[in-house]
PDB file of C-alpha atoms in Angstrom:
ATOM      1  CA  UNK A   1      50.938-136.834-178.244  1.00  0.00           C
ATOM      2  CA  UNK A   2      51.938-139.388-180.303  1.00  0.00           C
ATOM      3  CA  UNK A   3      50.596-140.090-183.988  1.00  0.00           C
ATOM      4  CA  UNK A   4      49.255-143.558-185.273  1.00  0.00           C
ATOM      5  CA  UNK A   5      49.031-144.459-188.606  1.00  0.00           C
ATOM      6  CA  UNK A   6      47.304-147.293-190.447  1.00  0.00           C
ATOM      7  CA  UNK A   7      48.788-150.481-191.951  1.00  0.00           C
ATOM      8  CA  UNK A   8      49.440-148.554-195.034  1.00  0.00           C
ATOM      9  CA  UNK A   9      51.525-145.428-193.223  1.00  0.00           C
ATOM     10  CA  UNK A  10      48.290-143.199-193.036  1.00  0.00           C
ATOM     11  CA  UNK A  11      47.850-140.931-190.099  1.00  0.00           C
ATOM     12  CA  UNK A  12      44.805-142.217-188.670  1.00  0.00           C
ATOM     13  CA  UNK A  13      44.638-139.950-185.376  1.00  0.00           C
ATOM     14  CA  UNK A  14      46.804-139.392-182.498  1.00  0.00           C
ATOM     15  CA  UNK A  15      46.973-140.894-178.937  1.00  0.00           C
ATOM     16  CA  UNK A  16      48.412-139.157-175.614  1.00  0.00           C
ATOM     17  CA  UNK A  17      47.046-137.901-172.492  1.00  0.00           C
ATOM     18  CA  UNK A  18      46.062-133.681-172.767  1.00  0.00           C
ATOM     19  CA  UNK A  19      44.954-132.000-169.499  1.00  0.00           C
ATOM     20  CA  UNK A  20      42.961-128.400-169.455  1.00  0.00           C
ATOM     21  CA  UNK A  21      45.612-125.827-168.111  1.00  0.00           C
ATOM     22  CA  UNK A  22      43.330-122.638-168.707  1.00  0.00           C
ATOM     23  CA  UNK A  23      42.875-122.469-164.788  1.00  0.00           C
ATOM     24  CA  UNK A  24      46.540-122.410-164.794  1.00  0.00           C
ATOM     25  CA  UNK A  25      47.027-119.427-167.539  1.00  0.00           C
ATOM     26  CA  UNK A  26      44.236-117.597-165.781  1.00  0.00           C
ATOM     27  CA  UNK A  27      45.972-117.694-162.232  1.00  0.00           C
ATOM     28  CA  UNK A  28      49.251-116.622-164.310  1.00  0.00           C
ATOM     29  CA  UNK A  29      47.232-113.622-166.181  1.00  0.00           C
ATOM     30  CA  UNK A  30      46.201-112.709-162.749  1.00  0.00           C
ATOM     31  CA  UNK A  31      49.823-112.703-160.940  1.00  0.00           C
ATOM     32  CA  UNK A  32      50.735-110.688-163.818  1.00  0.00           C
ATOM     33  CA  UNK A  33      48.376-108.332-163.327  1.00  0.00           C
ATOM     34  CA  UNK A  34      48.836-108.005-159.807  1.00  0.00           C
ATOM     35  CA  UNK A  35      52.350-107.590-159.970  1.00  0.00           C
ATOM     36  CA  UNK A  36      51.937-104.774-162.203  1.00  0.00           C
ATOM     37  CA  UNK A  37      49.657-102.984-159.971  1.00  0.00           C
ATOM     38  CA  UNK A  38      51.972-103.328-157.336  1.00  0.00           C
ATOM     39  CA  UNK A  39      55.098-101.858-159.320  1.00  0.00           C
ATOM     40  CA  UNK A  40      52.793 -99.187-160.481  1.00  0.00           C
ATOM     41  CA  UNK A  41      52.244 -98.041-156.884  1.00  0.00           C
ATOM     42  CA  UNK A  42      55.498 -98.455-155.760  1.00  0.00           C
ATOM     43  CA  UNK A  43      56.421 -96.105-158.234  1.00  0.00           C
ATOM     44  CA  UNK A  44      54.435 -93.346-156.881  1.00  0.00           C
ATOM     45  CA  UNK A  45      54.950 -94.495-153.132  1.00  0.00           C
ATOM     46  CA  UNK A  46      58.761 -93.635-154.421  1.00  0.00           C
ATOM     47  CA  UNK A  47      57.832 -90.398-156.375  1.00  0.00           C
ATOM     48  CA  UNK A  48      56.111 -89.144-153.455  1.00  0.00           C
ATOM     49  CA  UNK A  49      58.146 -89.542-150.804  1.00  0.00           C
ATOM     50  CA  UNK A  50      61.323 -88.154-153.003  1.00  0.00           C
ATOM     51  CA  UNK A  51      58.744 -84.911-153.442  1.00  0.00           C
ATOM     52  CA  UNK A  52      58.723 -82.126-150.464  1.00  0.00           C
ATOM     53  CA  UNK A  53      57.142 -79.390-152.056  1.00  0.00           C
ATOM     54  CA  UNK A  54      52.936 -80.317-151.696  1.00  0.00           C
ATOM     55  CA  UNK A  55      51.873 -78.532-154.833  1.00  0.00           C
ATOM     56  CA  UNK A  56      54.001 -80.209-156.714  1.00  0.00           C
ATOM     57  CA  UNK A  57      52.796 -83.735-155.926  1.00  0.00           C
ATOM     58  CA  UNK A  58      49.798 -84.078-158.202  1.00  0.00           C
ATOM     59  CA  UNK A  59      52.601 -83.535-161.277  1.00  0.00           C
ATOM     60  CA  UNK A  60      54.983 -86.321-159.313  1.00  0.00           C
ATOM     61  CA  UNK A  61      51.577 -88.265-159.052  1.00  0.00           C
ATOM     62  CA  UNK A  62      50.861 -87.766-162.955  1.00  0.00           C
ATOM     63  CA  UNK A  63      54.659 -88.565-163.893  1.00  0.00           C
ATOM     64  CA  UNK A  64      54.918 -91.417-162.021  1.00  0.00           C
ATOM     65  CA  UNK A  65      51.107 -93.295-163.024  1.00  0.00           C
ATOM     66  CA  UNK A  66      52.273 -92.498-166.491  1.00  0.00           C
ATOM     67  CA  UNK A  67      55.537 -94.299-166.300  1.00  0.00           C
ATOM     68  CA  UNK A  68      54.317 -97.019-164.652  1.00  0.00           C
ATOM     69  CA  UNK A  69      51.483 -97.724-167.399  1.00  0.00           C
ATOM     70  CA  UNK A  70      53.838 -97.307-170.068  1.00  0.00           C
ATOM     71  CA  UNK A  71      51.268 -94.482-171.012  1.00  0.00           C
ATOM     72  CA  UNK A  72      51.777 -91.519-173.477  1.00  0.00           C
ATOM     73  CA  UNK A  73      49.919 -89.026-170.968  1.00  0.00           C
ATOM     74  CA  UNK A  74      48.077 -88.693-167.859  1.00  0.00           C
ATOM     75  CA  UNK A  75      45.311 -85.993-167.044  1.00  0.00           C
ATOM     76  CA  UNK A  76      44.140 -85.404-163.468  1.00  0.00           C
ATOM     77  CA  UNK A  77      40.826 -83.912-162.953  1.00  0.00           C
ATOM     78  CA  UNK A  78      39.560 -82.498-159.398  1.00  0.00           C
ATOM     79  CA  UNK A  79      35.804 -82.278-158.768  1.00  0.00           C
ATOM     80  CA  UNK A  80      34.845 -78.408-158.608  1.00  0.00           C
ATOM     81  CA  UNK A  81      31.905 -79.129-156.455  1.00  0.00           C
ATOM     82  CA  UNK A  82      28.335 -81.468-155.772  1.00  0.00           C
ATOM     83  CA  UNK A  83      27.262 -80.709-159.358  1.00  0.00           C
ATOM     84  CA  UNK A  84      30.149 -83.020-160.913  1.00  0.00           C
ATOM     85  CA  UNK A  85      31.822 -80.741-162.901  1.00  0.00           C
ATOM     86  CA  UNK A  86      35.673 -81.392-163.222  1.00  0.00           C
ATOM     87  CA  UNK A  87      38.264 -78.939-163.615  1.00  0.00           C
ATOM     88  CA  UNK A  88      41.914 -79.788-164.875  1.00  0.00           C
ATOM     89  CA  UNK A  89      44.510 -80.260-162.046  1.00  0.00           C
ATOM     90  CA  UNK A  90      47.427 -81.512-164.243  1.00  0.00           C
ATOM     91  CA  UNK A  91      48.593 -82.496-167.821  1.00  0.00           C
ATOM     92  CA  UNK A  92      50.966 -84.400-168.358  1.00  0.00           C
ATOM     93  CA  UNK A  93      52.921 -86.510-171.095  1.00  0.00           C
ATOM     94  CA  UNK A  94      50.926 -85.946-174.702  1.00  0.00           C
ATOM     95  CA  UNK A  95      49.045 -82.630-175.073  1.00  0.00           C
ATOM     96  CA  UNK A  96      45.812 -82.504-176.521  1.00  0.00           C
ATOM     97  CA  UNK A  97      43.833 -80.021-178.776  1.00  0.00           C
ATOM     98  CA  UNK A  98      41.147 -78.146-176.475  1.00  0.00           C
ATOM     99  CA  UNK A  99      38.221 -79.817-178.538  1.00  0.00           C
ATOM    100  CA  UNK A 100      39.654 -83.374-177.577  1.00  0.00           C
ATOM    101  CA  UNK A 101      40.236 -81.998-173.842  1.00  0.00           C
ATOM    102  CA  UNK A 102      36.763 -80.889-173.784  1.00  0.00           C
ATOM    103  CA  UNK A 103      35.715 -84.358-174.390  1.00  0.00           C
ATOM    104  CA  UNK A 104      37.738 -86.077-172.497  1.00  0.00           C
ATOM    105  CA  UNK A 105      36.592 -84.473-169.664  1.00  0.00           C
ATOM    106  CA  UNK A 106      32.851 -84.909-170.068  1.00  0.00           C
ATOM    107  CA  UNK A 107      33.573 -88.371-170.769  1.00  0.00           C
ATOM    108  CA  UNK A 108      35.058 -89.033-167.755  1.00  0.00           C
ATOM    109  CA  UNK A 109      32.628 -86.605-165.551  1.00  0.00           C
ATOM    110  CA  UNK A 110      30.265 -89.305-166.884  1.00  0.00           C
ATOM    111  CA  UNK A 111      31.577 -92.312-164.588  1.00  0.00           C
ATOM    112  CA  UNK A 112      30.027 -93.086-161.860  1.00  0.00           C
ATOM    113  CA  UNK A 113      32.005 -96.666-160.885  1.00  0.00           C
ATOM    114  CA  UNK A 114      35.087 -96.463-159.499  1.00  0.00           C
ATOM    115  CA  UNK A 115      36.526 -99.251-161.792  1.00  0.00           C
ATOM    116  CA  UNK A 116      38.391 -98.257-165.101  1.00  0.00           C
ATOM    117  CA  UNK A 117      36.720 -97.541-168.365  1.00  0.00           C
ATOM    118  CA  UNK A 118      38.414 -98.161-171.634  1.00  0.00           C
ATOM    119  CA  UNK A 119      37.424 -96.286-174.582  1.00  0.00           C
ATOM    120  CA  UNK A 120      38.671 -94.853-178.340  1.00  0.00           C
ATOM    121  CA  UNK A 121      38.931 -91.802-179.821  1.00  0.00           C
ATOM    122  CA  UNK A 122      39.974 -91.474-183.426  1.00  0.00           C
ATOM    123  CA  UNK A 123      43.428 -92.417-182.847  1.00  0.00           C
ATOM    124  CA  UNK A 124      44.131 -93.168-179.158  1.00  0.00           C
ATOM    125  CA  UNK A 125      42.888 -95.645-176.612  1.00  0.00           C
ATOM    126  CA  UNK A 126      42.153 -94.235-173.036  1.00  0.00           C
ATOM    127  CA  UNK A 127      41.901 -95.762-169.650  1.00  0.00           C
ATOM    128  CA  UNK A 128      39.793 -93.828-167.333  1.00  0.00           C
ATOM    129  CA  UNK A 129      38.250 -93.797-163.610  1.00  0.00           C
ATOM    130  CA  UNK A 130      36.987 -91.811-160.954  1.00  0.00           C
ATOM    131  CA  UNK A 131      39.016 -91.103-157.963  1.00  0.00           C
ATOM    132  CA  UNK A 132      36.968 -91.656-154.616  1.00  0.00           C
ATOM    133  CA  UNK A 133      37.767 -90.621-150.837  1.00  0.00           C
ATOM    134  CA  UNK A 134      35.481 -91.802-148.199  1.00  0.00           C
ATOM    135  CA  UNK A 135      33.038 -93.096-151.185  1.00  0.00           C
ATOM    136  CA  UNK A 136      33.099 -89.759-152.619  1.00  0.00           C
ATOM    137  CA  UNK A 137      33.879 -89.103-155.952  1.00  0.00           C
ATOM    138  CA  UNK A 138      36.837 -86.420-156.104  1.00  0.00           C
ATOM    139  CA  UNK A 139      38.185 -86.322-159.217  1.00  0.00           C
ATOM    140  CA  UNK A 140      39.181 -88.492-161.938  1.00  0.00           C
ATOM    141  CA  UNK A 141      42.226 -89.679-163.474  1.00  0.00           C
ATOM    142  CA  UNK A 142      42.641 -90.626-167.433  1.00  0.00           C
ATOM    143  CA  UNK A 143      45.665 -92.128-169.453  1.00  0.00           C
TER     144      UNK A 143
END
């Protein structure tokens, strides 16, 4: 861009060529973000295979999700049965009172996509989904 000015040295407008690069930043945004997925499960790719002992892997899984999403905690929920209701399988990172637990987990009992829902409460911000075998919900998994 350049600037023009009148005869008296008044800016008048300016005159260059601008393209739109917002296709660009998108494409960008989107690397990033797939990049990130991908060193989030590489992560627990690692953590697993270092792990031998099988009950301990939904505690590797939980350690390693919440490490790789920069996260203060990670809850795992498993499904109890065909009603929906969710038990927890593991805590990990930031504990929370039983009230907030409660909540959490009726919240994400709730979901019925398997893409991530972002919500608030009082002081946090949560990211939560389903997990699905075979197009079965089994669980869930919040951070």
């Amino acid at each position: 861009m350049r600037p023009l000015y009148d005869e008296a040295g008044h800016g008048t407008g300016a005159r260059g060529i601008m393209r739109d690069i917002t296709a660009e930043r998108e494409r960008d945004a989107a690397l990033a973000r797939a990049q990130a997925r991908e060193r989030v499960l590489n992560r627990i790719v690692r953590a697993f295979r270092g792990e031998v002992e099988v009950e301990r892997m939904p505690l590797v899984a939980a350690e390693a999700v919440t490490l790789g999403m920069a996260a203060d905690g990670c809850r795992i929920y498993r499904a109890t049965g065909h009603n929906g209701d969710l038990i927890t399988e593991v805590r990990h990172g930031v504990m929370l009172d039983e009230e907030t637990e409660e909540s959490l987990r009726r919240q994400v009992a709730g979901l019925a996509e398997p893409d991530p829902v972002a919500w608030r409460d009082d002081a946090r911000r949560l990211l939560g989904a389903p997990t699905v075998v075979r197009g079965q919900s089994n669980g869930a998994i919040v951070l």
